Every structure is written in structure tokens, then in C-alpha cells.
CSV table of C-alpha atoms and ligand atoms in Angstrom, one decimal:
chain,number,residue,atom,x,y,z
A,293,MET,CA,-73.3,72.8,-27.7
A,294,ALA,CA,-73.1,76.7,-28.9
A,295,LYS,CA,-77.1,76.4,-27.8
A,296,ALA,CA,-77.3,74.3,-24.7
A,297,TRP,CA,-73.7,74.3,-22.8
A,298,CYS,CA,-73.8,78.1,-23.4
A,299,THR,CA,-77.3,78.0,-22.2
A,300,ASP,CA,-76.9,75.5,-19.5
A,301,MET,CA,-73.4,77.9,-18.3
A,302,GLY,CA,-76.1,80.7,-18.1
A,303,VAL,CA,-78.2,78.5,-15.1
A,304,GLU,CA,-74.7,77.3,-13.0
A,305,VAL,CA,-73.1,80.9,-13.9
A,306,THR,CA,-76.4,83.2,-12.5
A,307,SER,CA,-77.1,80.5,-9.9
A,308,LEU,CA,-73.2,81.3,-8.8
A,309,ALA,CA,-74.4,84.7,-8.5
A,310,ILE,CA,-77.1,83.9,-5.7
A,311,GLN,CA,-74.2,82.2,-3.4
A,312,ILE,CA,-71.9,84.5,-3.4
A,313,TRP,CA,-75.0,87.1,-2.3
A,314,GLY,CA,-76.0,84.5,-0.4
A,315,GLY,CA,-79.4,85.5,1.5
A,316,MET,CA,-79.9,88.8,-0.2
A,317,GLY,CA,-79.7,86.6,-3.8
A,318,PHE,CA,-82.3,84.3,-3.6
A,319,ILE,CA,-84.4,87.9,-2.0
A,320,GLU,CA,-86.6,88.9,-4.9
A,321,GLU,CA,-85.7,93.2,-4.8
A,322,SER,CA,-82.0,92.2,-4.6
A,323,GLY,CA,-81.9,91.9,-8.6
A,324,VAL,CA,-80.4,89.0,-9.0
A,325,PRO,CA,-82.6,86.3,-9.6
A,326,GLN,CA,-84.2,87.7,-12.2
A,327,HIS,CA,-81.4,87.0,-13.4
A,328,TYR,CA,-81.4,83.1,-12.8
A,329,ARG,CA,-84.6,83.3,-14.2
A,330,ASP,CA,-83.9,84.8,-17.3
A,331,ALA,CA,-80.9,82.5,-17.6
A,332,ARG,CA,-83.4,79.2,-16.8
A,333,ILE,CA,-85.6,79.9,-19.6
A,334,THR,CA,-83.1,79.7,-22.1
A,335,THR,CA,-82.4,75.5,-21.9
A,336,ILE,CA,-86.0,75.0,-22.4
A,337,TYR,CA,-86.5,76.5,-25.7
A,338,GLU,CA,-84.7,77.1,-28.5
A,339,GLY,CA,-84.6,73.2,-28.6
A,340,THR,CA,-84.2,72.3,-24.2
A,341,ASN,CA,-81.1,70.6,-24.2
A,342,GLY,CA,-81.7,66.9,-23.2
A,343,ILE,CA,-83.0,67.2,-26.7
A,344,GLN,CA,-80.2,69.5,-28.2
A,345,ALA,CA,-77.6,66.2,-26.9
A,346,MET,CA,-79.7,63.9,-28.1
A,347,ASP,CA,-79.9,65.7,-31.7
A,348,LEU,CA,-75.7,65.6,-31.4
A,349,VAL,CA,-75.7,62.5,-30.6
A,350,GLY,CA,-78.2,61.1,-33.5
A,351,ARG,CA,-77.8,63.4,-35.8
A,352,LYS,CA,-74.2,65.0,-35.9
A,353,LEU,CA,-71.7,62.3,-34.3
A,354,GLY,CA,-72.3,60.6,-38.2
A,355,LEU,CA,-71.9,63.7,-40.4
A,356,ARG,CA,-69.9,62.2,-43.4
A,357,GLY,CA,-69.8,59.1,-41.3
A,358,GLY,CA,-67.7,60.4,-39.0
A,359,THR,CA,-65.7,62.4,-40.2
A,360,ALA,CA,-66.7,65.7,-39.8
A,361,VAL,CA,-66.7,65.3,-35.8
A,362,LEU,CA,-63.7,63.2,-35.7
A,363,GLU,CA,-61.8,66.2,-37.8
A,364,LEU,CA,-62.0,68.8,-35.3
A,365,PHE,CA,-60.4,67.1,-32.8
A,366,ASP,CA,-57.8,66.7,-35.7
A,367,THR,CA,-57.7,70.5,-35.4
A,368,MET,CA,-58.1,71.0,-31.3
A,369,ALA,CA,-55.2,68.3,-31.1
A,370,ALA,CA,-52.9,70.1,-33.4
A,371,ILE,CA,-53.1,73.6,-31.5
A,372,ASP,CA,-50.3,71.3,-28.8
A,373,ALA,CA,-46.7,71.9,-31.1
A,374,GLU,CA,-48.8,76.3,-31.3
A,375,LEU,CA,-49.3,75.5,-27.2
A,376,ALA,CA,-45.3,74.0,-27.0
A,377,ALA,CA,-43.8,76.9,-28.2
A,378,GLY,CA,-45.5,79.5,-26.5
A,379,GLY,CA,-42.8,78.6,-23.3
A,380,SER,CA,-43.3,78.6,-19.5
A,381,GLU,CA,-47.1,80.0,-19.3
A,382,LEU,CA,-48.4,77.8,-21.9
A,383,ALA,CA,-48.0,74.5,-19.5
A,384,GLU,CA,-50.9,74.7,-17.8
A,385,ILE,CA,-52.6,74.8,-20.3
A,386,ARG,CA,-51.2,72.7,-23.5
A,387,SER,CA,-51.4,69.6,-20.6
A,388,ALA,CA,-54.6,70.3,-19.4
A,389,LEU,CA,-56.0,70.7,-22.6
A,390,ALA,CA,-54.2,67.5,-24.1
A,391,ASP,CA,-55.5,65.5,-21.8
A,392,ALA,CA,-59.4,66.7,-21.6
A,393,LEU,CA,-59.0,66.2,-25.4
A,394,ALA,CA,-58.1,62.5,-25.2
A,395,THR,CA,-60.8,61.4,-22.5
A,396,VAL,CA,-62.7,63.0,-24.8
A,397,ARG,CA,-62.5,61.5,-27.9
A,398,THR,CA,-62.3,58.5,-26.1
A,399,SER,CA,-66.1,58.7,-24.8
A,400,VAL,CA,-67.3,60.5,-28.5
A,401,GLU,CA,-65.8,57.2,-30.4
A,402,TRP,CA,-67.3,55.3,-27.8
A,403,THR,CA,-70.6,57.0,-28.1
A,404,MET,CA,-69.9,56.7,-32.4
A,405,THR,CA,-69.3,52.7,-32.4
A,406,ASN,CA,-71.6,52.3,-29.5
A,407,GLY,CA,-74.8,54.2,-30.2
A,408,LEU,CA,-74.8,51.4,-34.1
A,409,ALA,CA,-74.8,48.3,-31.3
A,410,ASP,CA,-77.6,49.6,-29.3
A,411,PRO,CA,-79.0,53.6,-29.7
A,412,ARG,CA,-80.3,53.5,-26.3
A,413,ASP,CA,-76.8,53.6,-24.7
A,414,ALA,CA,-75.4,55.8,-27.2
A,415,LEU,CA,-78.2,58.2,-26.1
A,416,ALA,CA,-78.3,57.4,-22.3
A,417,GLY,CA,-75.2,59.8,-22.2
A,418,ALA,CA,-76.5,62.2,-25.0
A,419,THR,CA,-75.9,65.0,-21.8
A,420,PRO,CA,-73.3,64.2,-20.0
A,421,LEU,CA,-71.6,63.8,-23.4
A,422,LEU,CA,-72.6,66.8,-24.4
A,423,ARG,CA,-71.4,68.3,-21.9
A,424,MET,CA,-68.7,67.0,-21.5
A,425,PHE,CA,-67.6,67.7,-25.6
A,426,SER,CA,-69.1,71.1,-25.3
A,427,LEU,CA,-66.2,71.7,-22.7
A,428,ALA,CA,-62.8,70.4,-24.4
A,429,VAL,CA,-64.7,72.8,-27.0
A,430,ALA,CA,-64.3,75.5,-25.4
A,431,GLY,CA,-60.7,74.3,-24.8
A,432,TRP,CA,-59.5,74.9,-27.4
A,433,LEU,CA,-61.0,78.7,-28.4
A,434,MET,CA,-59.5,79.7,-24.6
A,435,ALA,CA,-56.1,77.6,-25.8
A,436,ARG,CA,-56.2,80.3,-29.3
A,437,GLN,CA,-57.2,83.0,-26.7
A,438,ALA,CA,-54.5,82.1,-24.6
A,439,LEU,CA,-51.8,82.1,-27.2
A,440,ALA,CA,-53.3,85.4,-28.7
A,441,ALA,CA,-52.6,87.1,-25.3
A,442,VAL,CA,-49.1,86.0,-25.4
A,443,SER,CA,-48.4,87.7,-28.1
A,444,ILE,CA,-50.0,91.2,-26.9
A,445,GLY,CA,-48.3,91.1,-23.9
A,446,GLY,CA,-49.5,93.8,-21.5
A,447,ASP,CA,-52.7,94.0,-19.1
A,448,GLU,CA,-54.9,93.2,-21.1
A,449,GLY,CA,-52.9,90.3,-22.4
A,450,ALA,CA,-51.9,88.9,-18.6
A,451,ALA,CA,-55.8,88.9,-17.9
A,452,LYS,CA,-56.8,87.7,-20.8
A,453,LEU,CA,-54.5,85.0,-20.3
A,454,SER,CA,-55.2,83.6,-16.2
A,455,THR,CA,-59.0,83.9,-17.6
A,456,ALA,CA,-57.8,81.0,-19.6
A,457,SER,CA,-55.9,79.5,-17.1
A,458,PHE,CA,-58.3,79.0,-14.9
A,459,PHE,CA,-60.9,77.6,-17.4
A,460,CYS,CA,-58.1,75.2,-18.4
A,461,THR,CA,-57.2,74.5,-15.5
A,462,GLN,CA,-61.1,74.4,-12.9
A,463,TRP,CA,-63.5,73.6,-15.0
A,464,LEU,CA,-61.8,71.4,-17.8
A,465,PRO,CA,-61.1,68.6,-16.1
A,466,GLN,CA,-64.4,68.7,-15.1
A,467,VAL,CA,-64.4,66.4,-18.6
A,468,HIS,CA,-63.2,63.2,-16.5
A,469,GLY,CA,-65.2,63.0,-14.4
A,470,LEU,CA,-68.0,62.3,-17.0
A,471,THR,CA,-66.7,59.2,-19.0
A,472,ALA,CA,-68.2,56.9,-16.8
A,473,GLN,CA,-71.2,58.8,-17.2
A,474,VAL,CA,-71.8,59.0,-20.5
A,475,SER,CA,-70.0,55.3,-21.2
A,476,ALA,CA,-72.7,54.4,-17.7
A,477,GLY,CA,-75.3,52.5,-21.0
A,478,ALA,CA,-79.2,52.5,-20.7
A,479,GLY,CA,-79.9,50.0,-18.0
A,480,ALA,CA,-80.6,52.0,-15.0
A,481,LEU,CA,-82.9,54.9,-17.3
A,482,MET,CA,-84.6,51.7,-18.3
A,483,ASP,CA,-85.2,49.3,-15.0
A,484,LEU,CA,-89.1,50.4,-14.3
A,485,SER,CA,-91.2,48.4,-17.5
A,486,ALA,CA,-94.3,49.1,-19.1
A,487,GLU,CA,-96.5,48.9,-16.8
A,488,GLN,CA,-94.4,50.1,-14.1
A,489,LEU,CA,-94.1,53.5,-16.4
A,490,ALA,CA,-97.9,53.4,-17.0
A,491,SER,CA,-98.7,53.5,-13.9
A,492,HIS,CA,-96.0,56.5,-12.6
B,10,FAD,C1,-91.3,81.2,-21.7
B,10,FAD,C2,-91.3,80.5,-23.4
B,10,FAD,C3,-91.3,81.5,-24.8
B,10,FAD,C4,-91.9,80.5,-25.1
B,10,FAD,N1,-91.5,81.3,-26.5
B,10,FAD,C5,-91.7,80.2,-27.6
B,10,FAD,C6,-91.8,81.3,-29.6
B,10,FAD,O1,-92.2,82.1,-30.3
B,10,FAD,N2,-91.9,80.0,-30.1
B,10,FAD,C7,-92.3,78.9,-30.0
B,10,FAD,O2,-92.6,78.2,-30.7
B,10,FAD,N3,-92.0,78.0,-29.1
B,10,FAD,C8,-91.8,79.0,-27.8
B,10,FAD,N4,-92.0,78.5,-26.2
B,10,FAD,C9,-91.7,76.6,-26.9
B,10,FAD,C10,-90.8,76.3,-26.3
B,10,FAD,O3,-90.1,76.0,-27.7
B,10,FAD,C11,-91.0,74.2,-25.7
B,10,FAD,O4,-91.9,74.7,-24.0
B,10,FAD,C12,-90.1,74.4,-25.2
B,10,FAD,O5,-90.0,73.2,-26.8
B,10,FAD,C13,-90.0,72.4,-24.6
B,10,FAD,O6,-91.9,71.6,-25.2
B,10,FAD,P1,-92.4,71.9,-24.1
B,10,FAD,O7,-92.9,73.2,-23.1
B,10,FAD,O8,-93.8,70.8,-24.3
B,10,FAD,O9,-91.9,70.3,-23.1
B,10,FAD,P2,-91.8,68.6,-23.4
B,10,FAD,O10,-91.3,68.5,-24.5
B,10,FAD,O11,-92.7,68.2,-22.6
B,10,FAD,O12,-90.0,68.5,-22.8
B,10,FAD,C14,-90.8,68.2,-21.3
B,10,FAD,C15,-88.8,66.9,-20.6
B,10,FAD,O13,-88.6,66.4,-21.2
B,10,FAD,C16,-87.5,66.1,-22.5
B,10,FAD,N5,-87.7,65.8,-23.5
B,10,FAD,C17,-88.8,65.5,-24.3
B,10,FAD,N6,-89.2,64.4,-25.0
B,10,FAD,C18,-88.2,63.6,-24.5
B,10,FAD,C19,-87.6,62.4,-25.2
B,10,FAD,N7,-88.0,61.9,-26.4
B,10,FAD,N8,-86.7,62.0,-24.2
B,10,FAD,C20,-85.8,62.5,-23.4
B,10,FAD,N9,-86.8,63.7,-22.5
B,10,FAD,C21,-87.2,64.2,-23.8
B,10,FAD,C22,-87.3,67.5,-22.1
B,10,FAD,O14,-85.5,67.2,-22.4
B,10,FAD,C23,-87.8,68.1,-20.9
B,10,FAD,O15,-86.6,67.8,-21.0
B,10,FAD,C24,-92.0,79.0,-25.6
B,10,FAD,C25,-91.8,78.7,-24.7
B,10,FAD,C26,-91.8,79.1,-22.9
B,10,FAD,C27,-92.0,78.2,-20.7
């Protein structure tokens, strides 16, 4: 997740930088495209992100019979009580994180169950699963930072709290839109026969 999701985000952030600069962002002389190109390779080397996603599904989810991943969900869910005690400033983050964790846990459990039945169905959803799982972990880390920010207070605390709120309300809800993709199965990906594949 640290490798694949962060590099995917690097590509999105540098692409967004081009967009913000408008036409000038596309022009080499502005220097912006070089940032995009430098970020783009990171999703390919050190294990392509597609392979990292299949590693997550094929090797990591099954660690210690699945208990390693389920323990992580329990750890993440345990922050709810701290967020509740943190007051109204944290209410938005708390609710977005609880919803996201429930959704992602359901998809992870679907993959664990169906991966045993037919690995092709689990692997077909590996990339969206990696994305939604990473978003959930990042949301949890943002919530931890929000807790620290509230206790620090001041301008620095307020800035970090807004960053965490932005992430949890604007980015984290993406997980809900990824569930159908995770569980769609391999059917549409495997529609071509061996003969058709050979002729492509
Ligand atoms: C600038 C640069 C620097 C590099 N530096 C190094 C270096 O220092 N040391 C080094 O060892 N290597 C280096 N590499 C090589 C790099 O590790 C490979 O490019 C990378 O591992 C991907 O392999 P590939 O290019 O053969 O792509 P492929 O393996 O052909 O992959 C192409 C696409 O197919 C997907 N894919 C592959 N197999 C499967 C599968 N079974 N199921 C589904 N999808 C699949 C991949 O995810 C990818 O999207 C470098 C590459 C570049 C471009």
C-alpha cells in the first residue's frame, strides 16, 4: 500500500498540477510536465502497481490465516472512541472514517472468501481493493493526526485539522464507489477465448 497507493497518488497530484496550470501546465518550459513524468515511472518500477495489488490479494490478505488484516481493521476501528471523546471538531472525520472502514472491511472479507473459491475473481478486483484499502488506512492515519492537532491547537493544529477533514470528507468516500468493482468478478476480463487472445 505504501508503494503502490502513494505512487498512484503522486501521479494524480502531478496531473492535477498540470490541470491547475492550464495550458501552461502542458508546456515543457513551465517545468510542470517533468514532475508528472518523474512521478509516472514510480508506478511502473519497484514492482508495477498492478503486481503490488495482486501481491496484496494473493499473499498479504492470507497472512496468519487472514488474522493479520482483520487485526488491522480492529486497530483502526478502535480510534472511534477517541474521536468521539474529541468533541464536535472531530465529528465529520469520525463519521466518514467509520463508514469507510465498514465498507472496506466488507470488500476485503468478500475478497478473502471468494479468493479461496476462485482466485481469478479475487485478482480481478485487486487494483480497486488496494486503492480502497489504502484510502481507509490513510483516513485512519489522518484521524490520528487530527486527534494530535486538536490537542496541540493553535494555527498549526488548525491547519492539520483542516487537512484531515478535507481528506476524510472529500477523498475517503471514494471507497464506497469501489465496492462493486472489487466484487464484479473476472467474467468481463476473461471473456476472450484463447484463440481470440492469440489473434490480438
Ligand atoms: C526508468 C526505469 C528505471 C528502471 N530501473 C531499474 C533498476 O534499477 N533495476 C531493475 O532491476 N529494473 C529497473 N527497471 C525495470 C523495471 O523494474 C520494470 O520496467 C518493471 O518491473 C516492469 O516490468 P516490465 O517493464 O517488463 O513490464 P511488464 O512486466 O511487461 O508489465 C507490463 C504491464 O503488465 C502488467 N502485468 C505484468 N504481469 C502481469 C500479470 N501476470 N497479470 C496481470 N498484469 C500483469 C504490469 O502490471 C504492467 O502494467 C527500470 C525501468 C525503468 C523504466
